[in-house]
mmCIF file of C-alpha atoms and ligand atoms in Angstrom:
data_model
loop_
_atom_site.group_PDB
_atom_site.id
_atom_site.type_symbol
_atom_site.label_atom_id
_atom_site.label_comp_id
_atom_site.label_asym_id
_atom_site.label_seq_id
_atom_site.Cartn_x
_atom_site.Cartn_y
_atom_site.Cartn_z
ATOM 1 C CA MET A 1423 -9.009 -1.547 6.791
ATOM 2 C CA LYS A 1424 -11.936 -2.917 4.646
ATOM 3 C CA ILE A 1425 -12.796 -1.158 1.414
ATOM 4 C CA LYS A 1426 -16.543 -0.859 1.332
ATOM 5 C CA SER A 1427 -16.728 1.790 -1.559
ATOM 6 C CA ALA A 1428 -14.566 3.456 -4.030
ATOM 7 C CA ASP A 1429 -15.957 5.940 -6.269
ATOM 8 C CA PHE A 1430 -14.366 8.249 -9.081
ATOM 9 C CA VAL A 1431 -15.171 11.809 -8.080
ATOM 10 C CA MET A 1432 -13.508 14.048 -10.666
ATOM 11 C CA SER A 1433 -10.513 14.736 -12.891
ATOM 12 C CA ASN A 1434 -8.936 18.112 -13.400
ATOM 13 C CA SER A 1435 -5.708 19.929 -14.252
ATOM 14 C CA ASN A 1436 -5.843 22.689 -11.507
ATOM 15 C CA VAL A 1437 -5.643 22.138 -7.737
ATOM 16 C CA ILE A 1438 -8.021 24.914 -7.225
ATOM 17 C CA ASN A 1439 -10.743 22.816 -8.791
ATOM 18 C CA CYS A 1440 -10.163 19.705 -6.643
ATOM 19 C CA PRO A 1441 -12.907 18.580 -4.144
ATOM 20 C CA LYS A 1442 -13.466 21.069 -1.367
ATOM 21 C CA ASP A 1443 -14.344 18.448 1.162
ATOM 22 C CA HIS A 1444 -11.993 18.616 4.163
ATOM 23 C CA LEU A 1445 -11.265 14.745 4.121
ATOM 24 C CA PRO A 1446 -7.685 13.159 4.484
ATOM 25 C CA GLU A 1447 -6.166 12.633 1.056
ATOM 26 C CA TYR A 1448 -3.259 10.433 -0.264
ATOM 27 C CA ALA A 1449 -1.615 11.025 -3.683
ATOM 28 C CA PHE A 1450 0.312 8.597 -5.796
ATOM 29 C CA ILE A 1451 3.229 9.973 -7.867
ATOM 30 C CA GLY A 1452 6.165 8.614 -9.593
ATOM 31 C CA ARG A 1453 7.616 8.015 -13.000
ATOM 32 C CA SER A 1454 5.216 7.273 -15.824
ATOM 33 C CA ASN A 1455 4.571 3.589 -16.000
ATOM 34 C CA VAL A 1456 5.820 2.905 -12.518
ATOM 35 C CA GLY A 1457 2.324 1.450 -11.569
ATOM 36 C CA LYS A 1458 0.455 4.363 -9.700
ATOM 37 C CA SER A 1459 -2.884 3.528 -11.283
ATOM 38 C CA SER A 1460 -2.449 -0.232 -10.907
ATOM 39 C CA LEU A 1461 -1.589 0.350 -7.214
ATOM 40 C CA ILE A 1462 -4.897 2.354 -6.687
ATOM 41 C CA ASN A 1463 -6.875 -0.607 -8.130
ATOM 42 C CA MET A 1464 -4.947 -3.051 -6.089
ATOM 43 C CA LEU A 1465 -5.557 -1.222 -2.874
ATOM 44 C CA THR A 1466 -9.279 -0.756 -3.367
ATOM 45 C CA GLN A 1467 -9.633 -4.258 -5.207
ATOM 46 C CA ARG A 1468 -11.520 -2.510 -8.184
ATOM 47 C CA LYS A 1469 -9.963 -3.594 -11.288
ATOM 48 C CA GLY A 1470 -10.880 -0.812 -13.628
ATOM 49 C CA LEU A 1471 -11.258 2.116 -11.119
ATOM 50 C CA ALA A 1472 -7.967 3.912 -12.202
ATOM 51 C CA LYS A 1473 -7.079 3.582 -15.992
ATOM 52 C CA THR A 1474 -3.838 1.759 -16.678
ATOM 53 C CA SER A 1475 -1.958 1.039 -19.559
ATOM 54 C CA GLY A 1476 1.415 -0.760 -20.742
ATOM 55 C CA ARG A 1477 2.257 2.660 -22.439
ATOM 56 C CA PRO A 1478 3.657 5.408 -20.358
ATOM 57 C CA GLY A 1479 1.555 8.692 -20.230
ATOM 58 C CA LYS A 1480 -1.712 7.080 -19.534
ATOM 59 C CA THR A 1481 -2.782 9.227 -16.505
ATOM 60 C CA GLN A 1482 -2.982 12.807 -17.561
ATOM 61 C CA LEU A 1483 -4.890 14.712 -14.932
ATOM 62 C CA ILE A 1484 -5.420 14.945 -11.198
ATOM 63 C CA ASN A 1485 -7.941 12.207 -10.477
ATOM 64 C CA HIS A 1486 -9.850 11.949 -7.175
ATOM 65 C CA PHE A 1487 -11.467 8.742 -5.812
ATOM 66 C CA ARG A 1488 -13.538 8.762 -2.655
ATOM 67 C CA ILE A 1489 -12.950 5.673 -0.433
ATOM 68 C CA ASN A 1490 -15.393 4.532 2.204
ATOM 69 C CA ASP A 1491 -16.976 7.859 1.876
ATOM 70 C CA ASN A 1492 -14.446 9.617 4.071
ATOM 71 C CA TRP A 1493 -11.027 9.909 2.377
ATOM 72 C CA PHE A 1494 -9.562 10.387 -0.977
ATOM 73 C CA LEU A 1495 -6.902 8.525 -3.087
ATOM 74 C CA VAL A 1496 -5.465 10.783 -5.854
ATOM 75 C CA ASP A 1497 -4.043 9.266 -9.050
ATOM 76 C CA LEU A 1498 -1.635 11.733 -10.701
ATOM 77 C CA PRO A 1499 0.241 11.816 -14.098
ATOM 78 C CA GLY A 1500 3.660 10.479 -14.135
ATOM 79 C CA TYR A 1501 6.850 12.549 -14.539
ATOM 80 C CA GLY A 1502 9.824 11.710 -16.637
ATOM 81 C CA TYR A 1503 7.887 10.679 -19.661
ATOM 82 C CA ALA A 1504 10.164 10.738 -22.560
ATOM 83 C CA ARG A 1505 7.753 12.292 -25.112
ATOM 84 C CA VAL A 1506 7.577 15.612 -23.058
ATOM 85 C CA SER A 1507 9.949 18.311 -24.198
ATOM 86 C CA LYS A 1508 13.347 18.682 -22.697
ATOM 87 C CA LYS A 1509 12.336 21.910 -20.835
ATOM 88 C CA ASP A 1510 9.301 20.097 -19.171
ATOM 89 C CA LYS A 1511 11.482 17.003 -18.313
ATOM 90 C CA LYS A 1512 13.834 19.085 -16.288
ATOM 91 C CA THR A 1513 11.236 20.231 -13.896
ATOM 92 C CA PHE A 1514 7.904 18.556 -12.926
ATOM 93 C CA GLN A 1515 4.688 19.632 -14.525
ATOM 94 C CA LYS A 1516 3.573 22.843 -12.811
ATOM 95 C CA TYR A 1517 0.066 21.569 -11.890
ATOM 96 C CA ILE A 1518 1.647 18.589 -10.175
ATOM 97 C CA THR A 1519 4.022 20.757 -8.051
ATOM 98 C CA ASP A 1520 1.205 23.101 -7.389
ATOM 99 C CA TYR A 1521 -0.940 20.283 -6.231
ATOM 100 C CA PHE A 1522 1.604 19.195 -3.677
ATOM 101 C CA ILE A 1523 2.227 22.689 -2.381
ATOM 102 C CA GLU A 1524 -1.187 23.894 -2.093
ATOM 103 C CA ARG A 1525 -3.371 20.885 -1.227
ATOM 104 C CA GLN A 1526 -3.959 21.401 2.396
ATOM 105 C CA GLN A 1527 -5.817 18.067 2.781
ATOM 106 C CA LEU A 1528 -2.803 16.034 1.616
ATOM 107 C CA VAL A 1529 -1.809 13.788 4.559
ATOM 108 C CA CYS A 1530 0.774 11.794 2.876
ATOM 109 C CA ALA A 1531 2.128 11.385 -0.770
ATOM 110 C CA PHE A 1532 3.358 8.086 -1.958
ATOM 111 C CA VAL A 1533 6.350 8.347 -4.210
ATOM 112 C CA LEU A 1534 6.481 5.109 -6.246
ATOM 113 C CA ILE A 1535 9.862 3.617 -7.407
ATOM 114 C CA ASP A 1536 10.211 0.624 -9.714
ATOM 115 C CA ILE A 1537 12.016 -2.022 -7.488
ATOM 116 C CA ARG A 1538 13.912 -3.396 -10.586
ATOM 117 C CA HIS A 1539 16.021 -0.459 -11.400
ATOM 118 C CA GLU A 1540 18.933 1.344 -9.963
ATOM 119 C CA PRO A 1541 18.120 4.715 -8.469
ATOM 120 C CA GLN A 1542 17.090 7.045 -11.438
ATOM 121 C CA LYS A 1543 18.176 10.782 -11.507
ATOM 122 C CA VAL A 1544 14.635 11.953 -12.127
ATOM 123 C CA ASP A 1545 13.350 10.025 -8.992
ATOM 124 C CA LEU A 1546 16.179 11.222 -6.785
ATOM 125 C CA GLU A 1547 15.408 14.922 -7.837
ATOM 126 C CA PHE A 1548 11.779 14.452 -7.122
ATOM 127 C CA LEU A 1549 12.297 13.016 -3.474
ATOM 128 C CA GLU A 1550 14.704 15.925 -3.008
ATOM 129 C CA TRP A 1551 12.043 18.344 -4.296
ATOM 130 C CA MET A 1552 9.563 16.796 -1.785
ATOM 131 C CA GLY A 1553 12.065 17.185 1.033
ATOM 132 C CA GLU A 1554 12.830 20.671 0.185
ATOM 133 C CA ASN A 1555 9.177 21.603 0.143
ATOM 134 C CA GLN A 1556 8.274 19.684 3.223
ATOM 135 C CA ILE A 1557 5.721 17.543 1.666
ATOM 136 C CA PRO A 1558 5.054 14.510 3.922
ATOM 137 C CA PHE A 1559 5.776 11.457 1.961
ATOM 138 C CA CYS A 1560 6.685 7.736 1.989
ATOM 139 C CA MET A 1561 8.268 5.690 -0.802
ATOM 140 C CA ILE A 1562 6.540 2.636 -2.350
ATOM 141 C CA PHE A 1563 8.700 0.228 -4.278
ATOM 142 C CA THR A 1564 6.399 -1.325 -6.951
ATOM 143 C CA LYS A 1565 6.491 -4.485 -9.201
ATOM 144 C CA ALA A 1566 8.151 -6.662 -6.493
ATOM 145 C CA ASP A 1567 6.624 -9.648 -8.152
ATOM 146 C CA LYS A 1568 9.300 -9.262 -10.784
ATOM 147 C CA LEU A 1569 12.090 -10.110 -8.291
ATOM 148 C CA LYS A 1570 12.873 -12.940 -5.993
ATOM 149 C CA PRO A 1571 12.802 -12.161 -2.199
ATOM 150 C CA LYS A 1572 16.613 -12.012 -1.800
ATOM 151 C CA ALA A 1573 16.739 -9.508 -4.715
ATOM 152 C CA ILE A 1574 13.924 -7.482 -3.242
ATOM 153 C CA GLU A 1575 15.825 -7.060 -0.071
ATOM 154 C CA ASN A 1576 19.056 -6.213 -1.849
ATOM 155 C CA HIS A 1577 17.511 -3.640 -4.385
ATOM 156 C CA VAL A 1578 15.733 -1.903 -1.302
ATOM 157 C CA ASN A 1579 18.915 -1.857 0.775
ATOM 158 C CA GLU A 1580 21.046 -0.411 -2.222
ATOM 159 C CA TYR A 1581 18.242 2.236 -2.794
ATOM 160 C CA ILE A 1582 18.087 3.388 0.842
ATOM 161 C CA ASN A 1583 21.880 3.339 1.235
ATOM 162 C CA GLN A 1584 22.233 5.546 -1.866
ATOM 163 C CA LEU A 1585 19.761 8.058 -0.392
ATOM 164 C CA LEU A 1586 21.727 8.078 2.931
ATOM 165 C CA GLU A 1587 24.981 8.689 0.967
ATOM 166 C CA GLY A 1588 23.284 11.527 -0.684
ATOM 167 C CA VAL A 1589 21.246 14.392 0.737
ATOM 168 C CA TRP A 1590 19.199 12.231 3.136
ATOM 169 C CA GLU A 1591 20.044 12.110 6.819
ATOM 170 C CA GLU A 1592 17.275 9.804 7.527
ATOM 171 C CA ALA A 1593 15.684 7.054 5.239
ATOM 172 C CA PRO A 1594 12.013 7.969 4.360
ATOM 173 C CA LYS A 1595 9.535 5.342 5.451
ATOM 174 C CA TYR A 1596 8.956 2.756 2.649
ATOM 175 C CA PHE A 1597 6.557 -0.051 1.521
ATOM 176 C CA VAL A 1598 7.341 -2.891 -0.869
ATOM 177 C CA THR A 1599 4.434 -3.720 -3.102
ATOM 178 C CA SER A 1600 3.000 -5.674 -6.160
ATOM 179 C CA SER A 1601 -0.195 -4.920 -7.846
ATOM 180 C CA THR A 1602 0.036 -8.280 -9.480
ATOM 181 C CA ASN A 1603 0.063 -10.369 -6.349
ATOM 182 C CA GLY A 1604 -1.251 -7.980 -3.614
ATOM 183 C CA MET A 1605 1.943 -7.747 -1.717
ATOM 184 C CA GLY A 1606 1.939 -4.630 0.563
ATOM 185 C CA GLN A 1607 -1.675 -4.081 0.516
ATOM 186 C CA GLU A 1608 -2.443 -4.787 4.168
ATOM 187 C CA GLU A 1609 0.507 -2.773 5.348
ATOM 188 C CA LEU A 1610 -0.351 0.208 3.201
ATOM 189 C CA LEU A 1611 -4.055 0.301 4.052
ATOM 190 C CA GLY A 1612 -3.115 -0.156 7.754
ATOM 191 C CA TYR A 1613 -0.880 2.764 7.594
ATOM 192 C CA ILE A 1614 -3.494 4.874 5.790
ATOM 193 C CA ASP A 1615 -6.126 3.877 8.507
ATOM 194 C CA GLU A 1616 -3.724 5.102 11.213
ATOM 195 C CA LEU A 1617 -3.240 8.358 9.361
ATOM 196 C CA ASN A 1618 -6.954 8.926 8.962
ATOM 197 C CA THR A 1619 -7.442 8.193 12.607
ATOM 198 C CA ASN A 1620 -4.983 10.883 13.524
ATOM 199 C CA PHE A 1621 -6.408 13.409 10.972
ATOM 200 C CA PHE A 1622 -9.926 13.063 12.407
ATOM 201 C CA LYS A 1623 -8.598 13.417 16.034
ATOM 202 C CA GLU A 1624 -6.840 16.674 15.065
ATOM 203 C CA VAL A 1625 -9.826 18.194 13.311
ATOM 204 C CA ARG A 1626 -12.284 17.364 16.148
HETATM 205 P P1 LIG B 1739 1.102 6.598 -16.027
HETATM 206 O O1 LIG B 1739 -0.389 6.776 -15.803
HETATM 207 O O2 LIG B 1739 1.383 6.351 -17.495
HETATM 208 O O3 LIG B 1739 2.000 7.646 -15.422
HETATM 209 O O4 LIG B 1739 1.463 5.139 -15.461
HETATM 210 P P2 LIG B 1739 1.183 4.543 -14.013
HETATM 211 O O5 LIG B 1739 2.251 4.845 -13.170
HETATM 212 O O6 LIG B 1739 -0.211 4.792 -13.629
HETATM 213 O O7 LIG B 1739 1.286 2.953 -14.453
HETATM 214 P P3 LIG B 1739 0.090 1.892 -14.596
HETATM 215 O O8 LIG B 1739 -0.512 1.618 -13.427
HETATM 216 O O9 LIG B 1739 -0.804 2.319 -15.750
HETATM 217 O O10 LIG B 1739 0.904 0.527 -15.016
HETATM 218 C C1 LIG B 1739 1.981 0.588 -16.100
HETATM 219 C C2 LIG B 1739 2.232 -0.874 -16.508
HETATM 220 O O11 LIG B 1739 2.915 -1.551 -15.508
HETATM 221 C C3 LIG B 1739 0.946 -1.745 -16.810
HETATM 222 O O12 LIG B 1739 1.289 -2.560 -17.953
HETATM 223 C C4 LIG B 1739 0.707 -2.568 -15.581
HETATM 224 O O13 LIG B 1739 0.062 -3.676 -15.799
HETATM 225 C C5 LIG B 1739 2.139 -2.709 -15.012
HETATM 226 N N1 LIG B 1739 2.248 -2.939 -13.723
HETATM 227 C C6 LIG B 1739 1.727 -2.093 -12.761
HETATM 228 N N2 LIG B 1739 1.907 -2.444 -11.511
HETATM 229 C C7 LIG B 1739 2.553 -3.682 -11.561
HETATM 230 C C8 LIG B 1739 3.077 -4.719 -10.804
HETATM 231 O O14 LIG B 1739 2.898 -4.549 -9.375
HETATM 232 N N3 LIG B 1739 3.597 -5.795 -11.193
HETATM 233 C C9 LIG B 1739 3.728 -5.959 -12.640
HETATM 234 N N4 LIG B 1739 4.277 -7.151 -12.992
HETATM 235 N N5 LIG B 1739 3.379 -5.148 -13.416
HETATM 236 C C10 LIG B 1739 2.767 -3.985 -12.976
HETATM 237 MG MG1 LIG B 1740 -1.560 6.103 -14.351
#
């Protein structure tokens, strides 16, 4: 899919105030600093579209970007950020969980995981929460440029095996990406294109 336009629409902290358009929507979620905003910029090839930072906690609101005038990418704040209180760390920020539960237009959420690390408790808990609440999602391994091909394969396999040893009967669909070298861009845009086609078939 070719990206012809990518425009920032609005930021807000309540799903009720999100755009009313009935267009297919894809949201990026994951730990702070995992690379959600960078991936939006990589996919759209617009460097400064979503604000990024080397310090966690950069994205603070629900940010809508309209792509090719007929679908949305949504940049969300991260979870698991060390500076939030212990109480908040346990659960996920309410406006984020409300977004996932209530946003009818959400076609697929992308849960980002840093490919370099062992499975982290907070990510496993979030994946479980998505499953329990029947939110459609895929996993995206980020920062693959930091590992050699063999290590990429090993880390992904270890992650998937750990999910299968835990509560998951079937591995979620996943992509391997790098915002630095563009790995995964075509696959991810191709998948979104497919889902968009189905979305518009169903509403017609
Ligand atoms: P919050 O908004 O704070 O939740 O973070 P985020 O998940 O949006 O992360 P962001 O895109 O701001 O990136 C965090 C840091 O990771 C930045 O320093 C990015 O340059 C870096 N980064 C993101 N993606 C990649 C990647 O694919 N490869 C490498 N090497 N660095 C990356
Ligand atoms: Mg961000």
